[in-house]
Amino acid sequence: MKVLQTPDSQFDGLADWPYQPVYTMIDTTSMSMSASISASDAVALRVHHIDARPQNETPGDGVETVLCMHGEPSWSYLYRKMIPRFVAAGHRVVAPDLIGFGRSDKPTETTDYTYERHVDWMTQWLMANDLKNLTLVCQDWGGLIGLRLVAAMPERFSRVVAANTFLNTGERPASEAFMAWRKFSQETSVFDVGRIMRGGCKVKPFADELRRAYDAPFPDDSYKAGARVFPTLVPISPESPSARENVEAWKSLRKFEKPFLTAFSDSDPVSVGGDRYFQREIPGCAGQAHTTITNAAHFLQEDAGEKFADVVNQFIAANKSEQ
């Protein structure tokens, strides 16, 4: 497996992003059978995250940890409007970059990426950092992977906030908008990440500095294998790879009684209806103040990040966990 690392200089001078990079090495030789890599392809991979903490935090003081998981084709920068509000509310924030994105390592072949490998990579990362008492905030692939972590390790999670995401099994038809995006992602000759991000936002204009920030992880096309292949990894039929694993994950989620909130946006055709499904199937959704974020498209963190952060903070405050 050939792996690229985006030069640090690509991230110089990004607006509203003062965070120091933190790296965790994960071992691909110890992956689960469903995600396994041949010995000849096994390498150590570097997963990046940021770790923002309240001032004067002390160990054991009951600080909540908000785990922000991004999706396609973004990176942790997507949460920059939300992180300061979480910290101001007294919460620690951990926001990783998935392998193939942001400052994390980038295998160069599309065949290097599978759904199960992504789940295993992030499982290793979470356990290596021994993250507990988590409030998961997930959008897009952040839910496809993050909800698998919740299903496998519910004891590490205190709450979940799902936004514009789903855990697909292929039994429920994918939206027309998603299938159009899937087709475009494989057929377009130019995979322009900044332009894709702009297209997934409602608020315009989309500043040039934002396009640069989302293009930053990808100096050229050789870095984009993970972003290119991601749409094809979503199960769209019961026979799709990882559909069976997601069916098993749903069995766990249907027993998840801890607080679970949906905060979908009003203008995202890709994930439409997913919130109602979560509310119907997951016990922890009962009695929660589910909301629709208005004037926001797929990337609601860009369109309404401050509003979304306030919803999460109110949810945490209303559902205090036992330390």
PDB file of C-alpha atoms in Angstrom, residues 26 35 44 59 84 94 111 118 135 175 210 232 244 265 292:
ATOM      1  CA  ILE A  26      -2.711   2.717  13.794  1.00  0.00           C
ATOM      2  CA  ALA A  35     -11.248  -5.431   6.969  1.00  0.00           C
ATOM      3  CA  ALA A  44       1.146   1.964   9.769  1.00  0.00           C
ATOM      4  CA  PRO A  59      -8.686  15.707  35.214  1.00  0.00           C
ATOM      5  CA  PRO A  84     -15.596  27.349  19.943  1.00  0.00           C
ATOM      6  CA  VAL A  94     -12.140  15.939  19.573  1.00  0.00           C
ATOM      7  CA  THR A 111      -8.957  -0.376  -3.778  1.00  0.00           C
ATOM      8  CA  HIS A 118     -12.680   2.732   7.623  1.00  0.00           C
ATOM      9  CA  THR A 135     -21.321  12.793  22.642  1.00  0.00           C
ATOM     10  CA  SER A 175     -32.377   8.854  -2.463  1.00  0.00           C
ATOM     11  CA  LEU A 210     -13.256  28.298   2.056  1.00  0.00           C
ATOM     12  CA  THR A 232     -19.373   3.729  -3.997  1.00  0.00           C
ATOM     13  CA  ARG A 244     -24.702  -7.356   6.383  1.00  0.00           C
ATOM     14  CA  SER A 265     -31.393  20.306   7.818  1.00  0.00           C
ATOM     15  CA  THR A 292     -34.854  20.646  11.779  1.00  0.00           C
TER      16      THR A 292
END
